[in-house]
Coordinates of C-alpha atoms and ligand atoms in Angstrom, one line a residue:
M1 CA -10.9 2.8 23.5
R2 CA -7.2 3.4 23.1
A3 CA -5.9 4.9 19.9
M4 CA -2.6 6.2 18.6
T5 CA -3.5 9.6 17.1
L6 CA -1.9 12.3 15.0
T7 CA -2.8 15.4 17.1
Q8 CA -1.0 18.1 15.2
R9 CA -0.1 18.4 11.5
A10 CA 3.4 17.2 10.6
N11 CA 4.0 16.1 14.2
A12 CA 6.2 13.1 13.0
K13 CA 4.7 11.0 15.8
V14 CA 1.4 9.7 17.1
D15 CA 0.1 10.0 20.7
L16 CA -1.8 7.6 22.8
V17 CA -5.3 8.9 23.6
E18 CA -8.4 7.5 25.2
L19 CA -11.5 8.0 23.1
Q20 CA -15.2 7.2 23.3
L21 CA -16.1 3.9 21.6
P22 CA -17.3 5.1 18.1
E23 CA -20.9 4.3 17.1
P24 CA -21.5 3.2 13.5
G25 CA -23.7 5.3 11.3
A26 CA -26.5 3.7 9.3
T27 CA -24.2 2.4 6.5
Q28 CA -21.3 1.7 8.7
V29 CA -19.9 -1.2 10.7
R30 CA -17.8 -1.0 13.9
V31 CA -14.9 -3.4 13.8
R32 CA -12.9 -4.6 16.7
V33 CA -9.3 -4.3 15.3
A34 CA -7.2 -7.4 15.4
A35 CA -4.2 -6.1 13.4
C36 CA -3.4 -3.0 11.4
G37 CA -0.5 -2.7 8.9
V38 CA 1.8 0.3 8.9
C39 CA 2.1 1.7 5.4
R40 CA 4.6 4.2 4.0
T41 CA 1.6 6.5 3.4
D42 CA 1.1 6.6 7.2
L43 CA 4.6 8.1 7.4
H44 CA 3.7 10.7 4.7
V45 CA 0.6 11.5 6.8
V46 CA 2.3 11.9 10.2
D47 CA 5.4 13.6 8.6
G48 CA 3.2 16.2 6.8
D49 CA 4.2 15.2 3.3
L50 CA 0.5 15.0 2.2
P51 CA -1.8 18.0 2.2
A52 CA -4.6 18.6 4.7
P53 CA -5.2 15.4 6.7
S54 CA -8.1 15.7 9.1
I55 CA -6.6 16.6 12.5
P56 CA -6.8 14.8 14.9
I57 CA -6.7 11.6 12.8
I58 CA -6.1 8.0 13.7
P59 CA -3.8 6.7 10.9
G60 CA -3.8 3.1 9.5
H61 CA -5.5 1.7 6.4
E62 CA -4.6 -2.0 6.5
I63 CA -7.1 -3.0 9.1
V64 CA -8.1 -6.5 9.9
G65 CA -10.8 -7.0 12.5
R66 CA -14.2 -8.5 13.3
V67 CA -17.5 -6.8 12.9
D68 CA -18.7 -5.9 16.3
A69 CA -21.8 -3.7 15.4
C70 CA -23.7 -3.0 12.2
G71 CA -25.6 0.2 11.3
S72 CA -29.3 -0.1 10.5
A73 CA -28.8 0.0 6.7
V74 CA -25.9 -2.5 6.5
T75 CA -26.5 -5.6 4.3
G76 CA -24.0 -8.3 3.5
L77 CA -21.9 -8.1 6.7
V78 CA -22.8 -9.7 10.0
P79 CA -21.4 -9.4 13.6
G80 CA -18.4 -11.7 14.1
Q81 CA -17.4 -11.7 10.4
R82 CA -13.7 -11.0 9.7
V83 CA -13.2 -8.1 7.3
G84 CA -10.4 -5.9 5.9
I85 CA -10.7 -2.1 5.7
P86 CA -8.5 -0.5 3.0
W87 CA -7.4 3.0 2.1
L88 CA -10.5 3.9 0.0
G89 CA -13.0 4.6 2.7
W90 CA -15.8 6.3 0.7
S91 CA -16.5 7.5 -2.8
C92 CA -19.5 9.5 -4.1
E93 CA -20.8 6.8 -6.6
E94 CA -22.2 9.7 -8.7
C95 CA -19.4 11.6 -10.4
G96 CA -18.1 10.7 -13.8
F97 CA -15.1 8.9 -12.4
C98 CA -17.2 6.8 -10.1
R99 CA -19.7 6.0 -12.8
D100 CA -16.9 5.0 -15.1
G101 CA -15.3 2.4 -12.8
R102 CA -12.6 4.9 -11.7
E103 CA -13.7 5.7 -8.1
N104 CA -10.0 5.8 -7.2
L105 CA -10.0 9.2 -8.9
C106 CA -13.3 10.5 -7.3
P107 CA -12.7 14.1 -6.3
S108 CA -14.9 13.6 -3.2
A109 CA -13.4 10.3 -2.1
R110 CA -12.4 9.9 1.5
Y111 CA -9.4 7.9 2.7
T112 CA -9.0 5.7 5.8
G113 CA -6.4 7.0 8.2
Y114 CA -6.3 10.3 6.4
Q115 CA -9.8 11.9 6.4
L116 CA -11.5 9.0 8.1
H117 CA -10.2 7.5 11.3
G118 CA -8.2 4.4 10.7
G119 CA -6.9 1.3 12.5
Y120 CA -4.2 2.4 15.0
A121 CA -6.9 1.8 17.6
E122 CA -8.9 -0.9 19.4
Y123 CA -11.9 -0.2 17.2
A124 CA -12.7 1.4 13.9
V125 CA -15.9 2.3 12.1
A126 CA -16.0 2.0 8.3
D127 CA -18.6 2.2 5.5
A128 CA -19.7 -1.4 5.0
R129 CA -19.6 -1.1 1.2
F130 CA -15.9 -0.5 1.4
C131 CA -15.0 -3.5 3.7
F132 CA -14.0 -6.8 2.4
P133 CA -14.3 -10.4 3.7
L134 CA -10.7 -11.8 3.8
P135 CA -9.5 -15.1 2.5
G136 CA -8.9 -17.9 5.0
G137 CA -5.4 -19.2 5.0
Y138 CA -4.0 -15.8 6.3
D139 CA -4.1 -15.2 10.1
D140 CA -4.9 -11.6 11.2
V141 CA -1.4 -10.2 11.2
H142 CA -0.3 -11.8 8.0
A143 CA -3.5 -10.6 6.2
A144 CA -3.0 -7.0 7.2
P145 CA -0.3 -6.2 4.6
L146 CA -2.6 -7.5 1.8
L147 CA -4.8 -4.5 2.3
C148 CA -2.6 -1.8 0.9
A149 CA 0.9 -3.2 0.1
G150 CA -1.0 -6.0 -1.7
L151 CA -3.9 -4.2 -3.1
I152 CA -2.3 -1.0 -4.4
G153 CA 0.8 -3.0 -5.3
Y154 CA -1.4 -5.1 -7.4
R155 CA -3.0 -2.1 -9.2
A156 CA 0.6 -1.0 -10.0
Y157 CA 1.5 -4.5 -11.2
R158 CA -1.5 -4.6 -13.6
K159 CA -0.5 -1.2 -14.9
A160 CA 2.9 -2.5 -15.6
G161 CA 1.5 -4.8 -18.4
S162 CA 2.3 -8.3 -19.2
G163 CA 6.0 -8.1 -20.1
R164 CA 8.2 -11.0 -18.7
R165 CA 11.0 -9.0 -17.1
L166 CA 9.7 -6.8 -14.3
G167 CA 12.0 -4.5 -12.3
I168 CA 11.0 -3.4 -8.8
Y169 CA 12.6 -0.4 -7.2
G170 CA 12.3 -0.3 -3.4
F171 CA 11.9 -3.7 -1.7
G172 CA 9.5 -3.4 1.2
A173 CA 6.0 -4.6 2.0
A174 CA 4.4 -4.1 -1.5
A175 CA 7.4 -5.5 -3.4
H176 CA 7.6 -8.7 -1.4
I177 CA 3.9 -9.4 -2.1
I178 CA 4.0 -8.5 -5.8
T179 CA 7.1 -10.4 -6.4
Q180 CA 5.4 -13.6 -5.3
V181 CA 2.4 -12.9 -7.5
A182 CA 4.7 -12.1 -10.5
V183 CA 6.8 -15.2 -10.1
H184 CA 3.7 -17.3 -9.8
Q185 CA 2.5 -15.9 -13.1
G186 CA 5.8 -16.8 -14.8
R187 CA 7.6 -13.4 -14.7
E188 CA 11.2 -12.7 -13.8
V189 CA 11.6 -10.1 -11.1
Y190 CA 14.7 -7.8 -10.9
A191 CA 14.9 -6.1 -7.5
F192 CA 16.6 -2.8 -7.0
V193 CA 17.5 -1.6 -3.5
S194 CA 19.5 1.2 -1.9
P195 CA 23.2 0.7 -2.7
G196 CA 24.8 -1.5 -0.1
D197 CA 21.6 -2.8 1.4
E198 CA 22.6 -6.5 1.5
Q199 CA 19.7 -7.4 3.8
A200 CA 17.1 -6.1 1.3
M201 CA 18.9 -8.0 -1.6
R202 CA 18.8 -11.2 0.4
F203 CA 15.2 -10.7 1.3
A204 CA 14.3 -10.1 -2.4
R205 CA 16.0 -13.3 -3.5
E206 CA 14.3 -15.2 -0.7
V207 CA 10.9 -14.3 -1.9
G208 CA 11.7 -15.2 -5.5
A209 CA 13.5 -12.4 -7.3
A210 CA 15.7 -13.7 -10.1
W211 CA 18.3 -10.9 -9.5
A212 CA 18.8 -8.3 -6.8
G213 CA 21.2 -5.4 -6.9
S214 CA 21.7 -1.8 -6.3
S215 CA 19.4 0.8 -7.8
T216 CA 22.3 2.4 -9.6
E217 CA 23.4 -0.9 -11.2
P218 CA 22.3 -2.1 -14.7
P219 CA 20.2 -5.3 -14.5
P220 CA 21.6 -8.3 -16.5
H221 CA 18.7 -7.8 -19.0
P222 CA 16.8 -4.7 -20.1
L223 CA 13.4 -4.5 -18.4
D224 CA 9.9 -4.9 -20.0
A225 CA 8.5 -2.9 -17.2
A226 CA 9.4 -1.4 -13.8
I227 CA 7.4 -0.5 -10.7
I228 CA 8.9 2.2 -8.4
F229 CA 7.8 1.7 -4.8
A230 CA 10.5 3.8 -3.2
P231 CA 9.5 7.5 -2.8
V232 CA 12.6 8.7 -4.8
G233 CA 12.0 10.8 -7.9
A234 CA 15.6 10.2 -9.2
L235 CA 14.6 6.6 -9.8
V236 CA 12.2 7.6 -12.6
P237 CA 14.9 8.4 -15.2
E238 CA 17.0 5.5 -13.8
A239 CA 14.1 3.0 -14.4
L240 CA 13.3 4.5 -17.8
S241 CA 17.0 4.1 -18.8
R242 CA 16.7 0.3 -18.1
A243 CA 13.4 -0.2 -20.0
V244 CA 13.2 -1.7 -23.5
P245 CA 11.5 0.3 -26.3
G246 CA 7.7 0.3 -25.5
G247 CA 8.5 -0.4 -21.8
V248 CA 6.4 0.8 -18.9
V249 CA 7.5 2.5 -15.7
V250 CA 4.9 2.8 -12.9
C251 CA 5.3 5.1 -9.9
A252 CA 3.2 3.3 -7.2
G253 CA 3.6 5.7 -4.2
I254 CA 1.3 8.6 -3.2
H255 CA 4.3 10.9 -2.7
M256 CA 7.7 11.1 -4.3
S257 CA 10.6 13.5 -4.1
D258 CA 11.0 15.7 -7.2
I259 CA 11.9 14.0 -10.5
P260 CA 15.1 15.4 -11.9
S261 CA 14.9 16.6 -15.6
F262 CA 16.1 14.0 -18.0
P263 CA 16.8 13.7 -21.7
Y264 CA 13.9 13.0 -23.9
R265 CA 15.6 9.9 -25.4
L266 CA 14.8 8.1 -22.1
L267 CA 11.1 8.4 -22.9
W268 CA 11.5 8.1 -26.6
E269 CA 10.6 4.8 -28.4
E270 CA 7.2 4.7 -26.8
R271 CA 8.2 4.2 -23.3
T272 CA 5.3 5.0 -20.9
L273 CA 5.4 6.6 -17.5
H274 CA 2.4 6.1 -15.2
S275 CA 1.4 6.9 -11.7
V276 CA -1.0 4.8 -9.6
A277 CA -3.6 6.6 -7.4
N278 CA -5.5 4.8 -4.6
L279 CA -7.6 1.8 -5.5
T280 CA -11.1 0.8 -6.5
R281 CA -13.3 -1.9 -4.9
A282 CA -12.9 -3.9 -8.1
D283 CA -9.1 -3.9 -7.5
A284 CA -9.7 -5.2 -4.0
A285 CA -12.0 -8.0 -5.1
E286 CA -9.6 -9.1 -7.8
F287 CA -6.5 -9.0 -5.7
L288 CA -8.1 -10.8 -2.7
T289 CA -9.2 -13.6 -5.2
V290 CA -5.6 -13.9 -6.4
A291 CA -4.4 -14.0 -2.8
A292 CA -6.9 -16.7 -1.8
G293 CA -5.5 -18.9 -4.6
L294 CA -1.9 -18.3 -4.1
A295 CA -0.8 -18.6 -0.4
I296 CA 1.3 -15.5 -0.4
R297 CA 3.9 -15.5 2.4
T298 CA 3.7 -12.1 4.0
H299 CA 6.7 -11.2 6.2
V300 CA 5.6 -9.2 9.2
T301 CA 7.2 -7.6 12.3
V302 CA 4.5 -7.3 15.0
Y303 CA 4.4 -4.3 17.4
P304 CA 2.0 -3.6 20.2
L305 CA -0.3 -0.7 19.3
A306 CA 1.4 1.5 21.9
D307 CA 4.7 1.1 20.0
A308 CA 3.3 2.6 16.8
N309 CA 6.0 5.3 16.9
Q310 CA 8.7 2.6 17.0
A311 CA 7.1 0.9 13.9
L312 CA 7.0 4.2 12.1
D313 CA 10.6 5.0 13.0
D314 CA 11.8 1.5 11.8
L315 CA 10.0 2.0 8.5
R316 CA 11.4 5.6 8.1
A317 CA 14.9 4.3 8.7
G318 CA 14.5 1.2 6.4
R319 CA 15.1 -1.2 9.2
L320 CA 12.2 -3.5 8.2
S321 CA 12.1 -6.6 6.0
G322 CA 8.5 -6.8 4.8
A323 CA 5.7 -5.1 6.7
A324 CA 5.2 -3.7 10.2
V325 CA 1.9 -4.7 11.8
L326 CA 0.3 -3.2 15.0
V327 CA -1.7 -5.4 17.3
P328 CA -4.0 -3.7 19.9
Ligands
ZN1 ZN1 -17.2 10.1 -7.2
ZN2 ZN1 -1.0 2.2 2.1

């Protein structure tokens, strides 16, 4: 099979390689990949921002495909069935975090496209217990961004609490999905983008933001909560400064530049600062149920698999509205 593979650490690009068709282990399925989303985390993997990826590794953890072969111990999935494969690829199910419903923090967890081969390929194998049937109503390329931008975005959204005025910093794939969920649930979304990025402001308004402006600008109202999707640490004190007393700021990315020091008064009055790490299978089930009932419009730019580096470059340079999706 063809795969776009990171062959050296911090190589900043992936290379086209021919590999043997992978055989599923007892608890695994092999999936013929129909589409795979390109997430900012993939950039952090190929650019070397994250420690110790397995090398070589096939990136990609927003995989949509059809089951092509099942291991001997697989129950619940059958050949031909459409499934999604997300970032959490395996957890131990035995440690305190796993037993406590927090498998996202499992110290032995393995992640798709980071320690386990992902979806920048014609086929992928995955543990069947970590694959999810996908709602109808989304074709393959439009379903792909639900699997990380949607899923981990939704975990961040839940951490932000139930306040009415929600700020979102960085308006890419996750933001455009979560904005639609938030607006549907009666919230007002305030979108903050890089100063001067008119295209991102227009995109935010199109998908339902009540207001869109520059990340250095004050919003028209103080925020009950804010989610930071941009990997920019300087946005943390910025968002805290816009939050009401008791407000919540959630950092949703896996990697961020250093957070500058800031005066304690920005955190004072019981403001809360959270990070979000990974996802649980319960998050996936809950978000996919929300997505099934809501007809979220995902905006995608489709690239052939062999153009994965172009997709990564476009994401790195901020040239995308919505999500990049690779199709083998
Ligand atoms: Zn565990
Ligand atoms: Zn991701």
